[in-house]
Short mmCIF file of C-alpha atoms in Angstrom, two decimals:
data_model
loop_
_atom_site.label_atom_id
_atom_site.label_comp_id
_atom_site.label_asym_id
_atom_site.label_seq_id
_atom_site.Cartn_x
_atom_site.Cartn_y
_atom_site.Cartn_z
CA MET Y 159 33.84 -153.15 -66.73
CA HIS Y 160 34.98 -151.12 -69.53
CA GLU Y 161 33.30 -153.36 -71.65
CA LEU Y 162 30.26 -151.34 -71.59
CA ALA Y 163 31.87 -147.99 -72.57
CA ILE Y 164 33.32 -149.55 -75.29
CA CYS Y 165 30.27 -151.28 -76.43
CA GLN Y 166 28.15 -147.42 -76.09
CA SER Y 167 31.17 -145.92 -78.29
CA MET Y 168 30.98 -148.65 -80.57
CA LEU Y 169 27.22 -148.10 -81.03
CA GLN Y 170 27.62 -145.06 -81.72
CA GLN Y 171 29.73 -145.94 -84.97
CA VAL Y 172 27.51 -148.16 -85.74
CA GLU Y 173 24.78 -145.73 -85.54
CA GLN Y 174 26.45 -142.99 -87.52
CA ILE Y 175 27.16 -145.34 -90.47
CA ALA Y 176 23.42 -146.83 -90.23
CA GLN Y 177 22.24 -143.47 -90.86
CA GLU Y 178 24.67 -142.11 -93.52
CA ARG Y 179 23.88 -144.90 -95.73
CA GLN Y 180 19.78 -144.73 -94.44
CA ALA Y 181 19.34 -147.94 -93.47
CA THR Y 182 16.28 -149.11 -91.29
CA ALA Y 183 18.00 -151.97 -89.11
CA VAL Y 184 21.19 -153.06 -88.52
CA ILE Y 185 21.59 -157.29 -89.05
CA ARG Y 186 24.97 -157.76 -87.96
CA ILE Y 187 28.12 -155.98 -85.95
CA THR Y 188 31.55 -157.61 -86.79
CA VAL Y 189 34.20 -156.76 -84.35
CA SER Y 190 37.66 -157.80 -84.48
CA ILE Y 191 39.19 -158.18 -80.70
CA GLY Y 192 43.21 -158.72 -79.84
CA PRO Y 193 43.87 -160.74 -76.75
CA LEU Y 194 46.16 -157.76 -76.08
CA SER Y 195 43.45 -155.07 -76.20
CA GLY Y 196 42.14 -155.18 -72.93
CA VAL Y 197 38.68 -156.06 -73.61
CA GLU Y 198 36.88 -159.79 -73.03
CA ALA Y 199 35.08 -161.05 -75.72
CA HIS Y 200 32.54 -162.27 -73.31
CA LEU Y 201 31.68 -159.15 -71.54
CA LEU Y 202 31.58 -157.42 -74.47
CA SER Y 203 28.95 -160.00 -75.99
CA GLN Y 204 26.71 -159.10 -72.43
CA ALA Y 205 27.14 -155.81 -72.47
CA PHE Y 206 25.74 -155.62 -76.14
CA PRO Y 207 22.35 -156.47 -75.42
CA LEU Y 208 22.26 -153.57 -72.74
CA ALA Y 209 23.99 -150.89 -75.04
CA ALA Y 210 21.71 -151.56 -77.69
CA ALA Y 211 18.62 -151.50 -76.46
CA GLY Y 212 16.09 -149.18 -78.16
CA SER Y 213 18.77 -148.22 -81.01
CA ILE Y 214 18.76 -149.12 -84.53
CA ALA Y 215 21.25 -152.38 -83.55
CA ARG Y 216 18.52 -153.63 -80.84
CA ASP Y 217 18.16 -156.55 -82.94
CA ALA Y 218 21.57 -157.49 -84.38
CA GLU Y 219 23.63 -160.21 -84.33
CA LEU Y 220 27.25 -159.44 -82.55
CA VAL Y 221 29.96 -161.30 -84.10
CA ILE Y 222 33.54 -161.52 -82.16
CA GLU Y 223 36.67 -162.71 -84.01
CA THR Y 224 39.54 -163.06 -82.11
CA LEU Y 225 42.67 -162.04 -83.86
CA PRO Y 226 45.81 -164.26 -82.95
CA VAL Y 227 48.69 -162.95 -80.69
CA ARG Y 228 51.56 -162.85 -83.45
CA VAL Y 229 55.25 -161.34 -83.53
CA LYS Y 230 58.09 -160.36 -85.91
CA CYS Y 231 61.66 -160.62 -84.41
CA GLU Y 232 63.68 -157.76 -85.01
CA GLN Y 233 66.48 -160.36 -84.09
CA CYS Y 234 66.21 -163.02 -86.13
CA GLY Y 235 63.37 -161.93 -88.40
CA ALA Y 236 60.75 -164.60 -87.72
CA GLU Y 237 57.31 -164.32 -87.26
CA THR Y 238 55.57 -166.66 -85.03
CA GLU Y 239 52.59 -166.80 -82.70
CA ALA Y 240 53.01 -165.65 -79.03
CA ARG Y 241 50.73 -166.28 -75.49
CA PRO Y 242 49.62 -162.78 -73.94
CA ASN Y 243 52.17 -162.75 -71.75
CA ARG Y 244 54.95 -163.97 -73.24
CA LEU Y 245 55.84 -161.86 -76.59
CA LEU Y 246 59.09 -163.62 -77.44
CA CYS Y 247 60.16 -164.91 -80.80
CA GLY Y 248 59.28 -168.66 -80.81
CA THR Y 249 62.11 -169.45 -83.13
CA CYS Y 250 64.93 -167.53 -81.17
CA GLY Y 251 63.90 -166.49 -78.00
CA ASP Y 252 64.65 -162.61 -78.20
CA TYR Y 253 62.70 -160.18 -76.53
CA HIS Y 254 62.93 -157.62 -79.06
CA THR Y 255 59.62 -158.62 -80.95
CA ARG Y 256 57.10 -156.31 -82.62
CA LEU Y 257 53.35 -157.20 -82.33
CA LEU Y 258 52.10 -157.95 -85.90
CA SER Y 259 48.58 -158.59 -84.46
CA GLY Y 260 46.80 -159.17 -81.11
CA ASP Y 261 46.04 -155.33 -79.76
CA GLU Y 262 42.88 -155.16 -82.41
CA MET Y 263 39.78 -153.42 -81.25
CA LEU Y 264 38.21 -152.70 -84.33
CA LEU Y 265 34.67 -152.72 -85.65
CA ALA Y 266 35.51 -154.67 -88.74
CA SER Y 267 32.07 -154.69 -90.57
CA LEU Y 268 28.20 -153.79 -90.42
CA GLU Y 269 25.46 -155.40 -92.35
CA LEU Y 270 22.80 -153.62 -93.36
CA THR Y 271 18.89 -153.58 -94.74
CA SER Y 272 16.91 -150.84 -95.97
CA GLU Y 273 13.43 -151.41 -96.62
CA THR Y 274 13.27 -148.52 -99.26
CA ARG Y 275 16.45 -149.11 -101.99
CA GLU Y 276 17.89 -152.20 -103.16
CA ALA Y 277 19.75 -153.90 -101.07
CA ASN Y 278 23.76 -153.57 -102.82
CA HIS Y 279 27.45 -154.71 -101.90
CA VAL Y 280 29.99 -152.44 -100.58
CA MET F 215 45.95 -146.19 -83.78
CA CYS F 216 44.62 -143.76 -86.40
CA ASP F 217 41.17 -144.64 -88.06
CA THR F 218 41.06 -142.13 -91.38
CA CYS F 219 44.69 -143.96 -92.94
CA GLY F 220 43.72 -147.46 -92.90
CA CYS F 221 47.00 -148.06 -90.33
CA ASN F 222 44.63 -149.88 -88.25
CA ILE F 223 44.66 -153.12 -91.75
CA THR F 224 47.56 -155.40 -89.34
CA HIS F 225 48.59 -158.45 -90.97
CA GLY F 226 46.31 -160.14 -88.84
CA ASN F 227 42.76 -158.62 -90.47
CA GLU F 228 43.73 -157.94 -93.56
CA HIS F 229 42.66 -160.83 -95.53
CA LEU F 230 39.15 -159.99 -93.85
CA ILE F 231 38.79 -156.97 -95.87
CA LYS F 232 40.50 -158.47 -99.53
CA PRO F 233 38.20 -158.60 -102.30
CA GLY F 234 36.71 -162.03 -102.32
CA GLY F 235 37.59 -162.05 -97.95
CA LYS F 236 34.70 -163.03 -95.65
CA LEU F 237 33.84 -159.69 -94.55
CA SER F 238 33.57 -157.67 -97.90
CA ARG F 239 29.94 -158.93 -98.92
CA THR F 240 26.83 -160.80 -97.58
CA GLY F 241 25.00 -163.83 -99.13
CA THR F 242 21.27 -162.16 -98.28
CA GLY F 243 21.48 -159.64 -100.54
CA ASN F 244 22.02 -156.97 -97.52
CA GLU F 245 24.51 -154.49 -97.29
CA ALA F 246 27.52 -154.98 -95.92
CA VAL F 247 29.76 -152.49 -94.97
CA THR F 248 33.56 -152.68 -94.16
CA VAL F 249 34.17 -150.40 -91.49
CA LEU F 250 38.00 -151.14 -89.55
CA GLN F 251 37.36 -148.29 -87.26
CA ASN F 252 38.86 -148.48 -83.76
CA LEU F 253 35.70 -149.16 -81.36
CA LEU F 254 37.12 -146.43 -79.47
CA SER F 255 37.63 -143.78 -82.32
CA GLU F 256 35.67 -141.37 -80.27
CA ASN F 257 37.72 -141.69 -77.05
CA ASP F 258 40.91 -141.27 -79.43
CA HIS F 259 39.43 -138.39 -81.27
CA ALA F 260 39.58 -136.81 -77.94
CA ALA F 261 42.50 -137.91 -76.88
CA LYS F 262 44.32 -136.17 -80.16
CA HIS F 263 42.40 -132.97 -78.58
CA ASN F 264 44.23 -132.99 -75.14
CA ARG F 265 47.29 -133.65 -77.10
CA GLU F 266 47.20 -130.70 -79.25
CA HIS F 267 46.13 -128.84 -76.01
CA PHE F 268 49.02 -129.59 -74.04
CA ASP F 269 51.61 -129.70 -76.96
CA ARG F 270 50.35 -125.92 -77.71
CA HIS F 271 51.40 -125.03 -74.06
CA GLY F 272 54.69 -127.25 -74.58
CA ILE F 273 53.61 -129.62 -71.50
CA LEU F 274 54.66 -133.21 -71.11
CA ALA F 275 51.41 -135.27 -69.81
CA ILE F 276 52.19 -138.07 -67.89
CA ASN F 277 49.55 -140.74 -67.06
CA LEU F 278 50.10 -143.06 -63.92
CA MET F 279 48.83 -145.79 -64.13
CA SER F 280 48.57 -148.93 -60.99
CA SER F 281 46.71 -150.85 -58.74
CA PRO F 282 45.02 -149.35 -56.00
CA GLY F 283 47.34 -148.35 -52.97
CA SER F 284 50.70 -148.66 -54.92
CA GLY F 285 52.38 -145.44 -53.92
CA LYS F 286 50.90 -143.11 -56.96
CA THR F 287 49.66 -140.06 -55.02
CA ALA F 288 53.04 -140.68 -52.55
CA LEU F 289 55.19 -140.23 -55.92
CA LEU F 290 53.66 -136.97 -56.65
CA GLU F 291 54.03 -135.78 -53.00
CA ALA F 292 57.85 -136.85 -52.89
CA THR F 293 58.33 -135.83 -56.16
CA LEU F 294 56.84 -132.16 -55.65
CA ASP F 295 58.81 -131.85 -52.67
CA ALA F 296 61.91 -132.47 -54.26
CA LEU F 297 61.47 -130.65 -57.17
CA ASP F 298 61.02 -127.59 -54.89
CA GLY F 299 58.74 -125.68 -57.52
CA ALA F 300 61.76 -126.54 -60.46
CA LEU F 301 59.21 -127.57 -62.25
CA ASN F 302 55.62 -125.83 -62.91
CA ILE F 303 52.96 -128.70 -61.86
CA ALA F 304 49.52 -129.62 -61.89
CA VAL F 305 47.95 -132.87 -61.39
CA VAL F 306 44.63 -134.33 -62.84
CA GLU F 307 43.58 -136.81 -59.96
CA GLY F 308 41.11 -139.76 -60.55
CA ASP F 309 39.08 -141.78 -58.61
CA LEU F 310 35.65 -143.38 -58.15
CA GLU F 311 35.02 -141.17 -55.14
CA THR F 312 36.53 -138.45 -53.04
CA GLU F 313 38.73 -135.51 -53.02
CA ASN F 314 41.20 -136.05 -51.02
CA ASP F 315 44.47 -137.20 -53.52
CA ALA F 316 43.70 -133.69 -54.93
CA GLU F 317 43.52 -132.29 -51.55
CA ARG F 318 47.12 -134.18 -50.72
CA ILE F 319 48.25 -132.09 -53.95
CA ARG F 320 47.32 -128.68 -53.20
CA ALA F 321 48.18 -129.25 -49.75
CA ARG F 322 52.00 -128.77 -51.43
CA GLY F 323 50.74 -125.80 -53.57
CA VAL F 324 49.89 -127.27 -56.67
CA PRO F 325 46.75 -126.96 -58.50
CA ALA F 326 44.55 -130.61 -58.54
CA VAL F 327 41.71 -131.26 -60.57
CA GLN F 328 39.80 -134.00 -58.70
CA ILE F 329 37.66 -136.49 -61.27
CA SER F 330 35.21 -138.66 -59.59
CA THR F 331 34.45 -141.50 -61.94
CA GLY F 332 31.30 -142.43 -59.94
CA SER F 333 31.49 -146.37 -60.90
CA ALA F 334 33.56 -145.97 -63.98
CA CYS F 335 36.75 -148.09 -63.15
CA HIS F 336 39.18 -146.03 -65.85
CA LEU F 337 39.86 -142.56 -66.95
CA ASP F 338 38.72 -141.18 -70.74
CA ALA F 339 39.84 -138.95 -72.62
CA HIS F 340 36.75 -136.26 -72.54
CA MET F 341 36.95 -136.79 -68.54
CA VAL F 342 40.50 -135.58 -68.51
CA HIS F 343 39.05 -132.81 -71.61
CA ASP F 344 36.68 -131.67 -68.57
CA ALA F 345 39.32 -131.56 -66.14
CA LEU F 346 41.56 -129.52 -68.26
CA HIS F 347 39.04 -126.72 -68.44
CA HIS F 348 39.57 -126.23 -64.35
CA LEU F 349 43.26 -125.81 -65.11
CA SER F 350 45.46 -122.91 -66.13
CA LEU F 351 47.99 -124.69 -68.21
CA ASP F 352 49.86 -121.16 -69.38
CA GLY F 353 53.37 -121.75 -67.32
CA LEU F 354 53.15 -125.50 -66.75
CA ASP F 355 55.61 -127.71 -67.37
CA ILE F 356 54.22 -130.85 -66.74
CA VAL F 357 50.67 -132.30 -65.78
CA PHE F 358 50.53 -135.92 -64.33
CA ILE F 359 47.15 -137.29 -64.46
CA GLU F 360 47.13 -139.77 -61.79
CA ASN F 361 44.55 -142.43 -63.21
CA VAL F 362 41.75 -144.50 -61.25
CA GLY F 363 43.99 -147.60 -59.39
CA ASN F 364 43.31 -150.48 -61.78
CA LEU F 365 46.10 -152.87 -63.43
CA VAL F 366 43.36 -153.68 -66.41
CA CYS F 367 40.94 -150.73 -67.35
CA PRO F 368 42.98 -147.73 -67.97
CA ALA F 369 45.32 -149.22 -70.45
CA SER F 370 42.89 -149.12 -72.91
CA PHE F 371 42.27 -145.69 -73.11
CA ASP F 372 44.41 -142.68 -74.59
CA LEU F 373 43.98 -139.23 -72.66
CA GLY F 374 46.22 -137.20 -74.72
CA GLN F 375 49.04 -138.10 -72.62
CA HIS F 376 52.67 -138.31 -73.92
CA HIS F 377 54.04 -141.28 -71.77
CA ASN F 378 52.62 -144.00 -69.44
CA VAL F 379 54.46 -144.76 -66.21
CA THR F 380 53.21 -147.79 -64.28
CA LEU F 381 53.91 -148.58 -61.20
CA LEU F 382 54.21 -151.89 -59.23
CA SER F 383 54.84 -151.59 -55.51
CA VAL F 384 57.06 -154.58 -54.06
CA THR F 385 54.03 -155.71 -52.00
CA GLU F 386 52.04 -156.70 -54.89
CA GLY F 387 54.27 -159.70 -56.50
CA ASP F 388 57.20 -159.92 -58.51
CA ASP F 389 55.23 -161.45 -61.48
CA LYS F 390 52.40 -158.79 -62.01
CA PRO F 391 53.43 -158.02 -65.64
CA ALA F 392 53.20 -161.57 -66.14
CA LYS F 393 49.40 -161.43 -64.90
CA TYR F 394 48.63 -157.97 -66.62
CA PRO F 395 49.85 -157.57 -69.78
CA VAL F 396 47.70 -155.41 -71.37
CA MET F 397 49.09 -152.92 -68.47
CA PHE F 398 52.43 -153.59 -68.69
CA ARG F 399 52.81 -153.32 -72.13
CA ALA F 400 51.89 -150.23 -72.29
CA ALA F 401 54.34 -148.61 -69.97
CA ASP F 402 57.11 -146.51 -71.06
CA LEU F 403 58.67 -146.81 -67.28
CA MET F 404 58.17 -149.38 -64.75
CA LEU F 405 58.38 -147.88 -61.31
CA LEU F 406 58.81 -150.35 -58.60
CA THR F 407 58.03 -148.74 -55.88
CA LYS F 408 57.86 -148.99 -51.76
CA THR F 409 61.34 -150.51 -51.92
CA ASP F 410 62.12 -149.72 -48.42
CA LEU F 411 59.88 -152.51 -47.83
CA LEU F 412 62.24 -154.97 -49.32
CA LYS F 413 64.22 -155.79 -45.91
CA VAL F 414 60.99 -157.02 -44.66
CA LEU F 415 59.87 -158.64 -47.61
CA ASP F 416 61.81 -161.93 -48.95
CA ASP F 417 59.68 -163.21 -51.91
CA PHE F 418 59.62 -159.99 -53.92
CA ASP F 419 62.94 -160.40 -56.97
CA LEU F 420 63.30 -156.88 -58.59
CA ALA F 421 65.27 -158.48 -61.45
CA LYS F 422 62.60 -161.37 -61.59
CA ALA F 423 59.64 -157.96 -62.11
CA GLU F 424 61.98 -156.64 -65.01
CA ALA F 425 62.31 -159.80 -66.46
CA CYS F 426 58.90 -160.19 -66.10
CA LEU F 427 58.74 -156.84 -68.20
CA ARG F 428 60.74 -158.28 -71.14
CA LYS F 429 58.73 -161.10 -71.56
CA LEU F 430 55.99 -158.54 -72.89
CA ALA F 431 58.61 -157.56 -75.36
CA ASN F 432 58.63 -154.15 -73.59
CA PRO F 433 62.48 -152.67 -73.25
CA ALA F 434 61.27 -149.96 -70.92
CA PRO F 435 63.95 -148.27 -68.71
CA VAL F 436 62.71 -149.98 -64.99
CA ILE F 437 63.39 -147.44 -61.59
CA PRO F 438 62.88 -148.97 -57.96
CA LEU F 439 62.71 -146.56 -55.47
CA SER F 440 61.15 -145.44 -52.18
CA ALA F 441 58.82 -142.46 -52.23
CA ARG F 442 59.08 -142.43 -48.59
CA GLN F 443 62.91 -142.93 -48.40
CA GLY F 444 63.71 -141.43 -51.06
CA ASP F 445 65.96 -143.92 -52.20
CA GLY F 446 66.22 -143.68 -56.11
CA LEU F 447 63.80 -140.55 -56.51
CA ASN F 448 66.60 -138.49 -58.23
CA HIS F 449 67.12 -141.40 -61.23
CA TRP F 450 63.27 -140.81 -61.63
CA LEU F 451 63.31 -137.19 -61.36
CA ASP F 452 66.20 -137.46 -64.22
CA TRP F 453 63.87 -139.52 -66.29
CA LEU F 454 60.92 -136.37 -66.14
CA GLN F 455 63.87 -133.86 -66.42
CA GLN F 456 64.86 -136.04 -70.01
CA GLN F 457 61.89 -136.66 -71.27
CA LEU F 458 60.48 -133.02 -70.90
CA ALA F 459 63.64 -131.86 -72.57
CA ALA F 460 63.36 -134.12 -75.38
CA HIS F 461 59.09 -133.53 -75.65
CA ARG F 462 60.50 -129.24 -75.82
CA GLN F 463 62.53 -130.37 -78.43
CA ARG F 464 59.90 -132.12 -80.61
CA LEU F 465 57.73 -129.74 -80.51
CA ASP F 466 60.56 -127.02 -81.97
CA THR F 467 60.30 -129.53 -84.81
CA GLY F 468 56.07 -129.41 -84.76
CA GLU F 469 56.32 -133.52 -83.77
CA THR F 470 54.70 -134.72 -80.71
CA ARG F 471 54.36 -138.29 -78.72
CA ARG F 472 52.10 -140.87 -78.46
CA PRO F 473 52.61 -143.74 -75.30
CA ALA F 474 54.58 -146.45 -76.11
CA ILE F 475 52.38 -149.49 -77.58
CA GLN F 476 50.70 -147.39 -80.20
CA PRO F 477 52.96 -146.92 -82.90
CA ASP F 478 52.58 -150.41 -83.77
CA GLY F 479 49.80 -149.47 -86.61
CA ILE F 480 51.96 -146.53 -87.87
CA ARG F 481 55.12 -148.80 -88.47
CA LEU F 482 52.81 -151.60 -90.26
CA HIS F 483 51.04 -148.95 -92.18
CA ALA F 484 54.61 -148.03 -93.29
CA GLN F 485 55.63 -151.65 -94.08
CA HIS F 486 52.85 -152.45 -96.02
CA GLY F 487 52.25 -149.36 -97.62
#
């Protein structure tokens, strides 16, 4: 259950950013997770309320975006979708491929609110 | 991946943060902040610090990962016996409970620090950092970090090591790389252990285990060995010596190395400018 540890690490970053921007609450947290990151989206959702309890993000909505696994072939140059345990080129079948996306584990964006100043867009 | 230079903006997510992308603003008047930080940035910061510690002392750090009971500690025992003091080694042991593994290493006259993780299923960079404070790094050649036996979680945490070595024992099944792609994608070297048992196991195919690794687009070398009988151990020792020499050369030019899967983000960053 390393999702709880990852959630706690994420909330540390969220709290720091919320403080820097003098926010009073976090409305939404968007994370991008690839299937090859080793993080399970539904376990992250379950861990979130436990980790967020009592924090500035306690009422925040956690939005998890799942990214596709895509590879670029170093032999034929094709960019194709792949499965997590079959990262072969979808065109020529070679295994000399490079991952384009699918291993991300990112805090992508936050939506913050502040009672003391005008809301603005960044 | 790095959190400051933008290299974790990839093909897969860049559309989200471009002007007009769905993460750039909010319709409700609240402030939208684009972050794009690795969820483990605290861990990665500590890992970088650990790597600097190792590099300053000219040490090669190797993270051993596998399922429980695949022979990590036995491999270390056989390695220490075969090296017979030719290299100065220290070991960081990770387990949920007990000092058993550290005691096995100390019995060989080699310094070992045990990390008891309690219920945590993996080591993280902070735990390794604390353990390093209990080791004298001066004069060491290699530090082995024996991770918690687990084919899932340890793969997601950078500890500051230079190489990941993943063990797969022949009693586990040759399709393990297909079942645990995150772990086996992270391997810089795959060791197929307990090969002395192959004569009584008719369902483990060394070539199939390697083929499963290749399907993960991982070109890492594969070494079959038996820590108990000594078969193949010389190939593993050769690999260690080669990596140590390569690492010392890198350090001479002010460079270091991160484990297998991590250059992806940096290469993409260079590609997209």
